[in-house]
mmCIF file of C-alpha atoms and ligand atoms in Angstrom:
data_model
loop_
_atom_site.group_PDB
_atom_site.id
_atom_site.type_symbol
_atom_site.label_atom_id
_atom_site.label_comp_id
_atom_site.label_asym_id
_atom_site.label_seq_id
_atom_site.Cartn_x
_atom_site.Cartn_y
_atom_site.Cartn_z
ATOM 1 C CA MET A 42 15.218 -39.102 4.845
ATOM 2 C CA LYS A 43 15.248 -39.616 1.079
ATOM 3 C CA ILE A 44 18.195 -37.358 0.186
ATOM 4 C CA LEU A 45 20.360 -39.154 2.752
ATOM 5 C CA LYS A 46 19.372 -42.569 1.402
ATOM 6 C CA ASP A 47 20.091 -41.351 -2.196
ATOM 7 C CA LYS A 48 23.518 -40.108 -1.032
ATOM 8 C CA ILE A 49 24.274 -43.406 0.656
ATOM 9 C CA SER A 50 23.221 -45.268 -2.498
ATOM 10 C CA GLN A 51 25.383 -43.084 -4.669
ATOM 11 C CA GLU A 52 28.506 -42.653 -2.636
ATOM 12 C CA GLY A 53 28.410 -45.308 0.141
ATOM 13 C CA LEU A 54 30.735 -48.302 -0.101
ATOM 14 C CA ALA A 55 29.914 -51.582 1.601
ATOM 15 C CA LEU A 56 33.326 -52.697 2.783
ATOM 16 C CA SER A 57 31.842 -56.028 3.920
ATOM 17 C CA GLU A 58 28.393 -57.351 4.948
ATOM 18 C CA THR A 59 28.634 -55.334 8.123
ATOM 19 C CA VAL A 60 30.729 -52.143 7.485
ATOM 20 C CA LEU A 61 29.535 -49.198 5.403
ATOM 21 C CA LYS A 62 32.059 -46.490 4.350
ATOM 22 C CA VAL A 63 30.612 -43.021 3.913
ATOM 23 C CA ASP A 64 33.865 -40.976 3.949
ATOM 24 C CA SER A 65 32.790 -38.676 1.071
ATOM 25 C CA PHE A 66 30.064 -36.892 2.959
ATOM 26 C CA LEU A 67 30.101 -37.845 6.676
ATOM 27 C CA ASN A 68 33.184 -39.505 8.104
ATOM 28 C CA HIS A 69 36.046 -37.684 6.336
ATOM 29 C CA GLN A 70 34.778 -35.085 3.886
ATOM 30 C CA VAL A 71 31.642 -33.427 5.235
ATOM 31 C CA ASP A 72 28.663 -32.281 3.199
ATOM 32 C CA ALA A 73 27.577 -29.337 5.350
ATOM 33 C CA LYS A 74 24.278 -28.725 3.454
ATOM 34 C CA LEU A 75 23.287 -32.376 4.028
ATOM 35 C CA MET A 76 24.283 -32.030 7.704
ATOM 36 C CA TYR A 77 21.951 -29.001 7.934
ATOM 37 C CA GLU A 78 19.106 -30.966 6.381
ATOM 38 C CA MET A 79 19.692 -33.705 8.971
ATOM 39 C CA GLY A 80 19.312 -31.073 11.653
ATOM 40 C CA THR A 81 15.803 -30.155 10.284
ATOM 41 C CA TYR A 82 14.773 -33.840 10.518
ATOM 42 C CA PHE A 83 16.104 -34.330 14.043
ATOM 43 C CA LYS A 84 14.463 -31.055 15.113
ATOM 44 C CA LYS A 85 11.125 -31.991 13.681
ATOM 45 C CA TYR A 86 11.127 -35.401 15.437
ATOM 46 C CA PHE A 87 12.515 -34.253 18.822
ATOM 47 C CA GLU A 88 11.173 -30.708 19.198
ATOM 48 C CA ASN A 89 8.426 -31.669 21.634
ATOM 49 C CA HIS A 90 10.566 -33.863 23.824
ATOM 50 C CA GLY A 91 11.583 -31.029 26.219
ATOM 51 C CA ILE A 92 15.241 -31.425 25.328
ATOM 52 C CA THR A 93 17.684 -29.025 27.044
ATOM 53 C CA ARG A 94 21.066 -30.271 25.793
ATOM 54 C CA ILE A 95 22.419 -32.341 22.891
ATOM 55 C CA LEU A 96 25.338 -34.791 23.387
ATOM 56 C CA THR A 97 27.420 -36.379 20.665
ATOM 57 C CA ILE A 98 30.551 -38.466 20.459
ATOM 58 C CA GLU A 99 33.717 -37.222 18.730
ATOM 59 C CA SER A 100 34.461 -36.966 15.917
ATOM 60 C CA SER A 101 31.941 -37.889 13.252
ATOM 61 C CA GLY A 102 28.854 -37.077 15.356
ATOM 62 C CA ILE A 103 29.921 -33.467 15.622
ATOM 63 C CA ALA A 104 28.809 -32.142 12.193
ATOM 64 C CA PRO A 105 25.177 -33.404 12.174
ATOM 65 C CA THR A 106 24.852 -32.616 15.874
ATOM 66 C CA ALA A 107 26.158 -29.034 15.498
ATOM 67 C CA MET A 108 23.565 -28.399 12.781
ATOM 68 C CA THR A 109 20.790 -29.793 14.989
ATOM 69 C CA ALA A 110 21.919 -27.728 17.995
ATOM 70 C CA LEU A 111 21.931 -24.663 15.862
ATOM 71 C CA GLN A 112 18.346 -25.287 14.651
ATOM 72 C CA MET A 113 17.012 -26.250 18.039
ATOM 73 C CA ASN A 114 18.893 -23.370 19.722
ATOM 74 C CA LEU A 115 20.343 -25.743 22.376
ATOM 75 C CA PRO A 116 23.843 -26.277 23.786
ATOM 76 C CA MET A 117 25.830 -29.137 22.357
ATOM 77 C CA VAL A 118 28.444 -31.178 24.247
ATOM 78 C CA THR A 119 30.982 -33.522 22.684
ATOM 79 C CA LEU A 120 31.940 -36.638 24.587
ATOM 80 C CA LYS A 121 35.635 -37.191 24.369
ATOM 81 C CA LYS A 122 36.904 -40.568 23.290
ATOM 82 C CA GLN A 123 40.045 -40.649 25.375
ATOM 83 C CA GLN A 124 40.609 -41.110 29.142
ATOM 84 C CA SER A 125 40.865 -37.830 31.047
ATOM 85 C CA LYS A 126 44.320 -37.303 32.505
ATOM 86 C CA ILE A 127 42.807 -35.366 35.385
ATOM 87 C CA LEU A 128 40.785 -37.888 37.404
ATOM 88 C CA ASN A 129 39.898 -35.452 40.131
ATOM 89 C CA GLY A 130 36.230 -36.115 40.302
ATOM 90 C CA GLU A 131 35.404 -33.505 37.690
ATOM 91 C CA VAL A 132 34.454 -35.962 35.017
ATOM 92 C CA TYR A 133 32.141 -38.922 34.369
ATOM 93 C CA GLN A 134 33.813 -41.755 32.476
ATOM 94 C CA THR A 135 32.740 -45.077 31.062
ATOM 95 C CA THR A 136 34.377 -47.793 28.960
ATOM 96 C CA VAL A 137 32.790 -48.703 25.641
ATOM 97 C CA HIS A 138 33.579 -51.693 23.419
ATOM 98 C CA SER A 139 33.789 -51.144 19.695
ATOM 99 C CA PHE A 140 32.912 -54.264 17.721
ATOM 100 C CA THR A 141 33.917 -52.536 14.491
ATOM 101 C CA LYS A 142 37.420 -51.652 15.685
ATOM 102 C CA VAL A 143 37.700 -54.600 18.051
ATOM 103 C CA MET A 144 38.887 -52.381 20.963
ATOM 104 C CA ASN A 145 37.772 -50.590 24.079
ATOM 105 C CA TYR A 146 37.804 -46.871 24.559
ATOM 106 C CA GLU A 147 36.852 -44.420 27.321
ATOM 107 C CA LEU A 148 34.029 -41.908 26.960
ATOM 108 C CA THR A 149 34.507 -38.774 29.090
ATOM 109 C CA LEU A 150 32.068 -36.003 30.023
ATOM 110 C CA SER A 151 32.934 -33.067 32.211
ATOM 111 C CA LYS A 152 30.560 -32.484 35.123
ATOM 112 C CA ASN A 153 30.533 -28.766 34.140
ATOM 113 C CA TYR A 154 28.493 -29.516 31.013
ATOM 114 C CA ILE A 155 25.541 -31.477 32.296
ATOM 115 C CA ASN A 156 23.034 -30.944 35.107
ATOM 116 C CA LYS A 157 20.669 -33.371 36.852
ATOM 117 C CA ASP A 158 17.738 -31.499 35.409
ATOM 118 C CA ASP A 159 18.869 -31.920 31.807
ATOM 119 C CA LYS A 160 16.804 -33.755 29.240
ATOM 120 C CA VAL A 161 19.385 -35.020 26.816
ATOM 121 C CA LEU A 162 19.258 -35.900 23.149
ATOM 122 C CA ILE A 163 22.148 -38.179 22.134
ATOM 123 C CA ILE A 164 23.130 -38.049 18.486
ATOM 124 C CA ASP A 165 25.648 -40.241 16.728
ATOM 125 C CA ASP A 166 26.716 -40.979 13.093
ATOM 126 C CA PHE A 167 26.106 -44.805 13.161
ATOM 127 C CA LEU A 168 24.179 -47.279 15.189
ATOM 128 C CA ALA A 169 25.606 -50.797 15.028
ATOM 129 C CA HIS A 170 25.720 -52.798 18.261
ATOM 130 C CA GLY A 171 24.524 -49.857 20.324
ATOM 131 C CA GLU A 172 27.576 -49.782 22.615
ATOM 132 C CA ALA A 173 28.502 -46.124 21.920
ATOM 133 C CA ALA A 174 24.959 -44.895 22.517
ATOM 134 C CA LEU A 175 24.572 -47.008 25.618
ATOM 135 C CA GLY A 176 27.877 -45.601 26.924
ATOM 136 C CA ALA A 177 26.719 -42.049 26.287
ATOM 137 C CA ALA A 178 23.392 -42.827 28.053
ATOM 138 C CA ARG A 179 25.262 -44.280 31.071
ATOM 139 C CA LEU A 180 27.115 -40.948 31.475
ATOM 140 C CA VAL A 181 23.851 -38.973 31.202
ATOM 141 C CA GLU A 182 22.241 -41.108 33.840
ATOM 142 C CA GLU A 183 25.305 -41.087 36.113
ATOM 143 C CA ALA A 184 24.935 -37.303 36.089
ATOM 144 C CA GLY A 185 21.278 -37.741 37.287
ATOM 145 C CA ALA A 186 19.992 -36.406 33.961
ATOM 146 C CA THR A 187 17.470 -38.016 31.631
ATOM 147 C CA VAL A 188 17.911 -39.459 28.140
ATOM 148 C CA ALA A 189 15.107 -37.882 26.200
ATOM 149 C CA GLY A 190 15.948 -39.530 22.869
ATOM 150 C CA ILE A 191 18.601 -40.992 20.638
ATOM 151 C CA GLY A 192 19.089 -39.657 17.076
ATOM 152 C CA ILE A 193 21.131 -41.709 14.612
ATOM 153 C CA VAL A 194 22.269 -40.686 11.092
ATOM 154 C CA ILE A 195 22.675 -44.225 9.702
ATOM 155 C CA GLU A 196 21.314 -47.261 11.531
ATOM 156 C CA LYS A 197 22.421 -50.734 10.494
ATOM 157 C CA SER A 198 19.154 -52.416 11.327
ATOM 158 C CA PHE A 199 20.624 -55.945 10.781
ATOM 159 C CA GLN A 200 22.686 -55.438 13.932
ATOM 160 C CA GLU A 201 21.222 -55.410 17.425
ATOM 161 C CA GLY A 202 21.835 -51.750 18.454
ATOM 162 C CA ARG A 203 18.198 -50.621 18.108
ATOM 163 C CA SER A 204 16.775 -53.484 20.052
ATOM 164 C CA LYS A 205 19.344 -52.996 22.857
ATOM 165 C CA LEU A 206 18.451 -49.337 23.172
ATOM 166 C CA GLU A 207 14.641 -49.938 22.931
ATOM 167 C CA GLU A 208 14.949 -52.618 25.642
ATOM 168 C CA LYS A 209 16.165 -49.803 27.925
ATOM 169 C CA GLY A 210 13.133 -47.740 26.924
ATOM 170 C CA TYR A 211 14.925 -45.163 24.775
ATOM 171 C CA ASP A 212 13.221 -43.430 21.852
ATOM 172 C CA VAL A 213 15.405 -44.097 18.821
ATOM 173 C CA TYR A 214 14.964 -42.127 15.580
ATOM 174 C CA SER A 215 17.252 -42.869 12.652
ATOM 175 C CA LEU A 216 17.482 -40.846 9.440
ATOM 176 C CA ALA A 217 18.406 -43.891 7.268
ATOM 177 C CA ARG A 218 17.914 -47.545 8.176
ATOM 178 C CA VAL A 219 20.105 -50.072 6.288
ATOM 179 C CA ALA A 220 18.572 -53.497 6.071
ATOM 180 C CA LYS A 221 21.361 -55.260 4.207
ATOM 181 C CA LEU A 222 24.891 -54.759 3.002
ATOM 182 C CA GLY A 223 26.792 -56.831 0.457
ATOM 183 C CA LYS A 224 28.977 -56.540 -2.638
ATOM 184 C CA ASP A 225 27.516 -53.649 -4.659
ATOM 185 C CA LEU A 226 24.466 -53.793 -2.456
ATOM 186 C CA ILE A 227 22.982 -51.377 0.048
ATOM 187 C CA GLU A 228 19.334 -52.037 0.935
ATOM 188 C CA PHE A 229 17.151 -49.829 3.085
ATOM 189 C CA ILE A 230 14.182 -50.457 5.352
ATOM 190 C CA ASP A 231 11.249 -48.514 3.794
HETATM 191 P P1 5GP B 296 28.137 -49.309 18.024
HETATM 192 O O1 5GP B 296 28.722 -48.741 19.289
HETATM 193 O O2 5GP B 296 26.669 -48.970 17.885
HETATM 194 O O3 5GP B 296 28.458 -50.744 17.864
HETATM 195 O O4 5GP B 296 28.926 -48.564 16.881
HETATM 196 C C1 5GP B 296 28.729 -47.186 16.697
HETATM 197 C C2 5GP B 296 30.000 -46.517 16.379
HETATM 198 O O5 5GP B 296 30.905 -47.267 15.629
HETATM 199 C C3 5GP B 296 29.762 -45.225 15.573
HETATM 200 O O6 5GP B 296 29.964 -44.161 16.451
HETATM 201 C C4 5GP B 296 30.665 -45.279 14.424
HETATM 202 O O7 5GP B 296 31.822 -44.432 14.703
HETATM 203 C C5 5GP B 296 31.233 -46.663 14.341
HETATM 204 N N1 5GP B 296 30.644 -47.561 13.317
HETATM 205 C C6 5GP B 296 29.914 -48.694 13.492
HETATM 206 N N2 5GP B 296 29.567 -49.223 12.322
HETATM 207 C C7 5GP B 296 30.030 -48.433 11.384
HETATM 208 C C8 5GP B 296 30.022 -48.486 9.954
HETATM 209 O O8 5GP B 296 29.453 -49.410 9.284
HETATM 210 N N3 5GP B 296 30.680 -47.486 9.286
HETATM 211 C C9 5GP B 296 31.272 -46.465 9.906
HETATM 212 N N4 5GP B 296 31.812 -45.508 9.138
HETATM 213 N N5 5GP B 296 31.319 -46.335 11.297
HETATM 214 C C10 5GP B 296 30.731 -47.341 12.004
#
């Protein structure tokens, strides 16, 4: 997605060789028009996958996912990043490790918002080591539903997330694939 790559080149900040900061349009301030454009790309790629529901992870996945859900006319569900206080069998929960923040967190999904017949598209802002997407996929499969695809806004292709997801057989589509980060350097794949 050329306009996304241009935006990353203009406004992205490589904090190190592994972490990219895009607070000006995705993670803090949000460029709604760009989010809408992302929705058109996700729709175009996934529209024939029989998707019935779109899942994302709070909080930075919400904006691009809402725009995609709007365009695909599908329900959107946000996975919560904290442990549910009511563990009464009404939720699915899994622990995810964040290599970026060096911590574990819980992903929670209410049983009310997923069915075993659902074909789910998972969308997230970044793909790094793949742990967040794999956690979301575990919840979908625990519910007896199917992961129909994984949409990523920014993939850091030098980390192993994509290969871990592809090993599991998931169809991964990323809007921008970063090949390399360094001081004043952001390189893309194609
Ligand atoms: P993973 O689980 O694939 O290792 O990491 C994905 C999650 O970590 C994303 O949901 C995102 O919140 C965060 N993340 C990973 N790498 C980056 C990065 O370079 N920049 C930002 N802003 N977030 C990141």
